[in-house]
Structure formats: structure tokens, C-alpha cells
Amino acid sequence: MRESAAARPGGASILAKAAELLFVEALRRYAETLPPDGKGWLAGARDANVGRALALMHAEPGKAWTVDELAREAALSRSALAERFAALVGEPPMQYLTRWRLALAAQALRSDGEAIARVAGRAGYESEAAFSRAFKREFGVPPAAWRKHIGN
């Protein structure tokens, strides 16, 4: 409280970091209360191996990940990662990655005027057409319509 009231040099940085720490602690405490059979990304994050795969996907969502590569990085076999990931997160790794990429793309379309082709590329799609098809499948409208009607 004193830090927020004082206009000292570096105060804004300290408050930003304190807010991040409080958020992480709140997530930790929430994760500790989840039932052992709970599903979702937070349940997956509690598992060391699946959590590693999730962290990799979140750190580089546009990378051309494969289950083999994620499994290698997570120190599991391909089949073990696929099974464990689906059991904890509630969907297979590549399906989760697709939904994550599209969620990030939807956010980008909502918040900036970047060309759809660039958003598609950052989301890991090699063509705007493939991105548009996947986006429409997920959100029910093509990216341009999302930006025009929903994003604004």
C-alpha cells in the first residue's frame, strides 16, 4: 500500500511485479484445490510432463510442433504424452494447440489492424485460406467478419 501511495522512482515496476506474483500465487492456490480428476489446462500444468508440453506450446504457439517433438521435450513417449495430455487437459495435444493458436489469433484480430495473412502466419498457418477455414470452424465466422463485427 505504501508503495502505491508513494511516487518513488521504480514504483510502477515494483507494483507490476507484485501484481504478477499475487496472480501466480492465486493460481497456485486455486490449482491446489482442484480435484485430482479435474480436466483442463491447469490440471495439465500440474503434471510435470504435460506441463512442460503446455509451456512449450504457449511459449511458441506458431512453431510447427509435432506430438513426437513435444513428447521428446516432455521426456515421455509419443503415446504416453498423447494419452496423459488428453486425460488431463481433456483433448489431444494438437487439438489443444490449434484452439490455442486460434484464440491468440482472435485476440490479435480484435486488438490490432495487422493483416489477416500476418496473423495467420504468426498462428502457425502457412496459408491464409487454411487459417480462414480453421478460424471459421472454431468461431463460426471467417477472420474478416470476426474483426469487423465481433472484434470491435
Backbone as CSV, one residue per row, in Angstrom:
resi,resn,N_x,N_y,N_z,CA_x,CA_y,CA_z,C_x,C_y,C_z
1,MET,0.834,-1.185,0.000,0.000,0.000,0.000,0.882,1.253,0.000
2,ARG,1.951,1.207,0.810,2.843,2.371,0.852,3.474,2.625,-0.514
3,GLU,3.833,1.543,-1.183,4.476,1.685,-2.493,3.525,2.330,-3.497
4,SER,2.257,1.961,-3.448,1.306,2.537,-4.399,1.008,4.000,-4.086
5,ALA,1.103,4.382,-2.831,0.833,5.769,-2.446,2.044,6.667,-2.690
6,ALA,3.239,6.107,-2.637,4.457,6.905,-2.809,4.803,7.006,-4.289
7,ALA,5.193,8.165,-4.705,5.589,8.372,-6.101,7.102,8.295,-6.199
8,ARG,7.648,7.119,-5.891,9.092,6.936,-5.909,9.534,6.336,-7.229
9,PRO,10.770,6.602,-7.610,11.297,6.013,-8.849,11.218,4.480,-8.795
10,GLY,10.747,3.891,-9.877,10.647,2.432,-9.952,9.389,1.866,-9.316
11,GLY,8.569,2.714,-8.758,7.361,2.253,-8.071,6.413,1.493,-8.979
12,ALA,6.231,1.985,-10.198,5.334,1.317,-11.142,5.833,-0.085,-11.475
13,SER,7.135,-0.233,-11.620,7.709,-1.557,-11.916,7.503,-2.507,-10.748
14,ILE,7.722,-2.006,-9.543,7.538,-2.839,-8.351,6.084,-3.278,-8.241
15,LEU,5.147,-2.370,-8.466,3.727,-2.718,-8.383,3.332,-3.720,-9.454
16,ALA,3.878,-3.572,-10.666,3.574,-4.525,-11.739,4.071,-5.924,-11.377
17,LYS,5.276,-6.012,-10.864,5.832,-7.319,-10.478,5.066,-7.905,-9.296
18,ALA,4.690,-7.062,-8.349,3.917,-7.548,-7.203,2.571,-8.098,-7.668
19,ALA,1.940,-7.425,-8.632,0.671,-7.908,-9.168,0.853,-9.261,-9.849
20,GLU,1.941,-9.421,-10.601,2.224,-10.706,-11.246,2.407,-11.809,-10.211
21,LEU,3.168,-11.514,-9.167,3.402,-12.502,-8.114,2.106,-12.895,-7.411
22,LEU,1.261,-11.926,-7.131,-0.028,-12.219,-6.497,-0.895,-13.083,-7.400
23,PHE,-0.874,-12.797,-8.688,-1.646,-13.597,-9.633,-1.147,-15.040,-9.665
24,VAL,0.165,-15.212,-9.735,0.741,-16.562,-9.755,0.396,-17.304,-8.464
25,GLU,0.492,-16.631,-7.344,0.158,-17.268,-6.064,-1.322,-17.647,-6.022
26,ALA,-2.185,-16.800,-6.546,-3.617,-17.125,-6.592,-3.851,-18.354,-7.461
27,LEU,-3.164,-18.435,-8.616,-3.294,-19.614,-9.477,-2.795,-20.871,-8.773
28,ARG,-1.675,-20.757,-8.087,-1.143,-21.905,-7.344,-2.157,-22.412,-6.328
29,ARG,-2.686,-21.491,-5.561,-3.655,-21.891,-4.528,-4.909,-22.486,-5.139
30,TYR,-5.360,-21.916,-6.235,-6.526,-22.471,-6.916,-6.227,-23.877,-7.433
31,ALA,-5.061,-24.053,-8.048,-4.674,-25.362,-8.585,-4.608,-26.410,-7.483
32,GLU,-4.188,-26.005,-6.306,-4.108,-26.946,-5.179,-5.486,-27.408,-4.725
33,THR,-6.525,-26.636,-5.018,-7.876,-27.012,-4.590,-8.618,-27.833,-5.627
34,LEU,-8.045,-27.955,-6.831,-8.718,-28.715,-7.879,-8.778,-30.193,-7.514
35,PRO,-9.868,-30.855,-7.852,-9.937,-32.295,-7.595,-8.909,-33.029,-8.453
36,PRO,-8.400,-34.139,-7.966,-7.372,-34.868,-8.712,-7.820,-35.301,-10.103
37,ASP,-9.127,-35.498,-10.299,-9.617,-35.942,-11.600,-10.106,-34.788,-12.464
38,GLY,-9.773,-33.550,-12.079,-10.174,-32.383,-12.854,-9.492,-32.358,-14.210
39,LYS,-10.120,-31.683,-15.164,-9.570,-31.577,-16.518,-9.413,-30.117,-16.891
40,GLY,-8.497,-29.850,-17.819,-8.266,-28.509,-18.321,-6.785,-28.198,-18.320
41,TRP,-6.441,-27.035,-18.867,-5.023,-26.703,-18.978,-4.363,-26.583,-17.618
42,LEU,-5.096,-26.133,-16.607,-4.497,-26.005,-15.286,-4.214,-27.385,-14.680
43,ALA,-5.109,-28.330,-14.918,-4.863,-29.708,-14.472,-3.634,-30.269,-15.190
44,GLY,-3.497,-29.970,-16.470,-2.325,-30.414,-17.228,-1.050,-29.748,-16.739
45,ALA,-1.151,-28.486,-16.373,0.025,-27.751,-15.898,0.555,-28.317,-14.584
46,ARG,-0.302,-28.947,-13.802,0.138,-29.542,-12.530,1.027,-30.757,-12.743
47,ASP,0.893,-31.405,-13.894,1.698,-32.577,-14.217,3.013,-32.103,-14.837
48,ALA,4.139,-32.591,-14.338,5.446,-32.117,-14.810,5.627,-32.303,-16.313
49,ASN,5.260,-33.455,-16.846,5.493,-33.740,-18.259,4.503,-33.003,-19.163
50,VAL,3.235,-33.099,-18.841,2.220,-32.405,-19.634,2.401,-30.897,-19.472
51,GLY,2.744,-30.473,-18.277,3.007,-29.059,-18.040,4.136,-28.539,-18.906
52,ARG,5.162,-29.350,-19.107,6.277,-28.958,-19.975,5.795,-28.798,-21.415
53,ALA,4.986,-29.737,-21.890,4.455,-29.648,-23.251,3.577,-28.405,-23.397
54,LEU,2.742,-28.145,-22.416,1.904,-26.941,-22.452,2.755,-25.675,-22.473
55,ALA,3.786,-25.642,-21.647,4.660,-24.469,-21.590,5.318,-24.221,-22.937
56,LEU,5.751,-25.283,-23.600,6.371,-25.145,-24.914,5.381,-24.598,-25.941
57,MET,4.166,-25.137,-25.937,3.154,-24.672,-26.880,2.794,-23.212,-26.621
58,HIS,2.716,-22.839,-25.367,2.365,-21.465,-25.031,3.514,-20.502,-25.325
59,ALA,4.734,-20.962,-25.182,5.894,-20.107,-25.448,6.084,-19.859,-26.941
60,GLU,5.805,-20.873,-27.756,5.995,-20.755,-29.210,4.795,-21.339,-29.947
61,PRO,3.649,-20.679,-29.863,2.444,-21.253,-30.480,2.515,-21.374,-31.998
62,GLY,3.297,-20.540,-32.663,3.389,-20.586,-34.117,4.353,-21.620,-34.652
63,LYS,5.100,-22.258,-33.759,6.073,-23.268,-34.193,5.334,-24.501,-34.712
64,ALA,5.938,-25.170,-35.671,5.339,-26.369,-36.263,5.555,-27.578,-35.343
65,TRP,4.919,-27.544,-34.192,5.074,-28.633,-33.218,4.488,-29.930,-33.745
66,THR,5.097,-31.027,-33.339,4.539,-32.360,-33.571,4.427,-33.027,-32.212
67,VAL,3.598,-34.043,-32.134,3.479,-34.781,-30.874,4.813,-35.427,-30.535
68,ASP,5.529,-35.912,-31.557,6.841,-36.520,-31.320,7.798,-35.533,-30.657
69,GLU,7.860,-34.315,-31.189,8.769,-33.320,-30.642,8.362,-32.907,-29.229
70,LEU,7.080,-32.700,-29.012,6.603,-32.342,-27.669,6.890,-33.471,-26.681
71,ALA,6.669,-34.696,-27.115,6.923,-35.848,-26.243,8.400,-35.940,-25.876
72,ARG,9.258,-35.732,-26.846,10.700,-35.763,-26.590,11.073,-34.689,-25.567
73,GLU,10.566,-33.481,-25.758,10.857,-32.372,-24.844,10.260,-32.608,-23.458
74,ALA,9.142,-33.327,-23.406,8.469,-33.595,-22.134,8.951,-34.888,-21.477
75,ALA,9.921,-35.541,-22.092,10.512,-36.773,-21.559,9.484,-37.901,-21.419
76,LEU,8.648,-38.041,-22.444,7.675,-39.132,-22.500,7.691,-39.719,-23.904
77,SER,7.124,-40.897,-24.034,6.930,-41.445,-25.375,5.773,-40.690,-26.021
78,ARG,5.689,-40.810,-27.324,4.618,-40.130,-28.053,3.255,-40.577,-27.537
79,SER,3.064,-41.872,-27.405,1.763,-42.393,-26.967,1.472,-42.022,-25.513
80,ALA,2.499,-42.022,-24.668,2.283,-41.653,-23.268,1.880,-40.194,-23.141
81,LEU,2.539,-39.317,-23.906,2.162,-37.904,-23.854,0.742,-37.718,-24.368
82,ALA,0.430,-38.322,-25.495,-0.904,-38.159,-26.080,-1.986,-38.623,-25.107
83,GLU,-1.764,-39.760,-24.486,-2.751,-40.315,-23.549,-2.867,-39.456,-22.286
84,ARG,-1.737,-39.110,-21.718,-1.722,-38.322,-20.483,-2.282,-36.923,-20.709
85,PHE,-1.898,-36.310,-21.830,-2.364,-34.978,-22.167,-3.888,-34.970,-22.295
86,ALA,-4.419,-35.920,-23.062,-5.868,-35.994,-23.262,-6.598,-36.261,-21.949
87,ALA,-6.025,-37.104,-21.105,-6.667,-37.412,-19.823,-6.716,-36.192,-18.906
88,LEU,-5.655,-35.403,-18.905,-5.587,-34.253,-18.003,-6.219,-32.987,-18.580
89,VAL,-5.939,-32.718,-19.839,-6.393,-31.473,-20.452,-7.793,-31.622,-21.042
90,GLY,-8.130,-32.838,-21.455,-9.463,-33.076,-21.990,-9.529,-33.115,-23.506
91,GLU,-8.385,-32.974,-24.163,-8.304,-33.066,-25.614,-6.869,-33.394,-25.997
92,PRO,-6.662,-33.932,-27.198,-5.308,-34.280,-27.637,-4.424,-33.039,-27.793
93,PRO,-3.106,-33.212,-27.732,-2.197,-32.070,-27.801,-2.362,-31.195,-29.042
94,MET,-2.489,-31.782,-30.210,-2.580,-30.982,-31.425,-3.911,-30.240,-31.509
95,GLN,-4.960,-30.834,-30.994,-6.256,-30.142,-30.959,-6.177,-28.950,-30.004
96,TYR,-5.537,-29.157,-28.859,-5.347,-28.056,-27.912,-4.528,-26.938,-28.552
97,LEU,-3.445,-27.300,-29.229,-2.583,-26.313,-29.860,-3.348,-25.514,-30.913
98,THR,-4.167,-26.180,-31.692,-4.969,-25.489,-32.707,-5.908,-24.486,-32.049
99,ARG,-6.602,-24.901,-31.010,-7.529,-23.989,-30.324,-6.776,-22.821,-29.692
100,TRP,-5.585,-23.078,-29.124,-4.782,-22.022,-28.514,-4.335,-21.013,-29.579
101,ARG,-3.854,-21.519,-30.693,-3.427,-20.641,-31.782,-4.579,-19.763,-32.266
102,LEU,-5.736,-20.379,-32.431,-6.882,-19.623,-32.933,-7.376,-18.603,-31.906
103,ALA,-7.288,-18.927,-30.638,-7.656,-17.958,-29.595,-6.718,-16.756,-29.628
104,LEU,-5.431,-17.019,-29.793,-4.467,-15.923,-29.897,-4.721,-15.090,-31.154
105,ALA,-5.051,-15.766,-32.246,-5.336,-15.056,-33.492,-6.585,-14.192,-33.343
106,ALA,-7.603,-14.720,-32.695,-8.828,-13.946,-32.482,-8.535,-12.700,-31.659
107,GLN,-7.692,-12.857,-30.654,-7.297,-11.712,-29.832,-6.536,-10.681,-30.672
108,ALA,-5.639,-11.151,-31.528,-4.877,-10.239,-32.385,-5.795,-9.520,-33.362
109,LEU,-6.751,-10.224,-33.907,-7.689,-9.602,-34.845,-8.539,-8.544,-34.141
110,ARG,-8.814,-8.764,-32.895,-9.636,-7.836,-32.117,-8.843,-6.588,-31.730
111,SER,-7.549,-6.744,-31.493,-6.799,-5.656,-30.882,-5.904,-4.850,-31.816
112,ASP,-5.587,-5.343,-32.973,-4.728,-4.552,-33.850,-5.173,-4.673,-35.296
113,GLY,-4.642,-3.827,-36.132,-5.028,-3.796,-37.529,-4.113,-4.589,-38.434
114,GLU,-3.396,-5.531,-37.857,-2.454,-6.338,-38.634,-3.202,-7.132,-39.712
115,ALA,-2.567,-7.291,-40.864,-3.172,-8.035,-41.969,-3.483,-9.468,-41.527
116,ILE,-4.581,-9.972,-42.030,-5.012,-11.329,-41.671,-3.943,-12.352,-42.048
117,ALA,-3.278,-12.159,-43.162,-2.223,-13.093,-43.585,-1.092,-13.136,-42.550
118,ARG,-0.745,-11.992,-41.980,0.315,-11.964,-40.947,-0.159,-12.639,-39.657
119,VAL,-1.399,-12.410,-39.288,-1.962,-13.069,-38.101,-1.944,-14.578,-38.326
120,ALA,-2.320,-14.990,-39.526,-2.313,-16.415,-39.874,-0.917,-17.000,-39.743
121,GLY,0.085,-16.300,-40.264,1.466,-16.770,-40.183,1.952,-16.886,-38.754
122,ARG,1.649,-15.884,-37.928,2.065,-15.945,-36.522,1.351,-17.067,-35.775
123,ALA,0.165,-17.432,-36.256,-0.590,-18.513,-35.618,-0.139,-19.891,-36.103
124,GLY,0.835,-19.914,-36.999,1.373,-21.199,-37.448,0.763,-21.726,-38.726
125,TYR,-0.001,-20.909,-39.430,-0.621,-21.345,-40.683,0.202,-20.849,-41.860
126,GLU,0.425,-21.731,-42.813,1.221,-21.369,-43.983,0.406,-20.641,-45.036
127,SER,-0.917,-20.781,-44.989,-1.747,-20.069,-45.953,-2.904,-19.398,-45.241
128,GLU,-3.304,-18.274,-45.796,-4.442,-17.545,-45.240,-5.721,-18.361,-45.399
129,ALA,-5.818,-19.118,-46.491,-7.016,-19.929,-46.734,-7.178,-21.007,-45.653
130,ALA,-6.085,-21.697,-45.320,-6.156,-22.734,-44.276,-6.512,-22.104,-42.931
131,PHE,-5.928,-20.956,-42.655,-6.237,-20.239,-41.418,-7.714,-19.849,-41.383
132,SER,-8.217,-19.313,-42.487,-9.619,-18.890,-42.543,-10.570,-20.049,-42.320
133,ARG,-10.266,-21.200,-42.917,-11.117,-22.384,-42.722,-11.112,-22.819,-41.258
134,ALA,-9.920,-22.887,-40.656,-9.826,-23.298,-39.249,-10.504,-22.279,-38.340
135,PHE,-10.314,-21.009,-38.624,-10.910,-19.956,-37.807,-12.438,-20.034,-37.865
136,LYS,-12.964,-20.208,-39.066,-14.420,-20.307,-39.221,-14.974,-21.542,-38.522
137,ARG,-14.236,-22.640,-38.587,-14.660,-23.861,-37.903,-14.731,-23.636,-36.394
138,GLU,-13.778,-22.881,-35.850,-13.721,-22.642,-34.404,-14.714,-21.582,-33.935
139,PHE,-14.839,-20.487,-34.694,-15.626,-19.345,-34.235,-16.926,-19.114,-34.999
140,GLY,-17.135,-19.867,-36.069,-18.386,-19.756,-36.811,-18.423,-18.648,-37.856
141,VAL,-17.395,-17.832,-37.902,-17.299,-16.756,-38.897,-15.859,-16.665,-39.381
142,PRO,-15.644,-16.178,-40.605,-14.274,-16.005,-41.085,-13.569,-14.872,-40.339
143,PRO,-12.238,-14.839,-40.388,-11.484,-13.821,-39.651,-11.890,-12.382,-39.956
144,ALA,-12.146,-12.077,-41.224,-12.515,-10.700,-41.582,-13.829,-10.303,-40.924
145,ALA,-14.792,-11.212,-40.903,-16.077,-10.918,-40.257,-15.899,-10.782,-38.749
146,TRP,-15.039,-11.623,-38.171,-14.748,-11.533,-36.728,-14.206,-10.138,-36.398
147,ARG,-13.241,-9.722,-37.180,-12.622,-8.415,-36.953,-13.663,-7.305,-37.101
148,LYS,-14.494,-7.392,-38.115,-15.446,-6.326,-38.414,-16.573,-6.247,-37.389
149,HIS,-17.140,-7.392,-37.023,-18.345,-7.392,-36.198,-18.123,-7.730,-34.731
150,ILE,-17.275,-8.676,-34.461,-17.099,-9.146,-33.093,-15.902,-8.473,-32.438
151,GLY,-14.850,-8.312,-33.195,-13.620,-7.780,-32.636,-13.698,-6.329,-32.203
152,ASN,-14.577,-5.573,-32.766,-14.640,-4.148,-32.432,-15.803,-3.799,-31.558
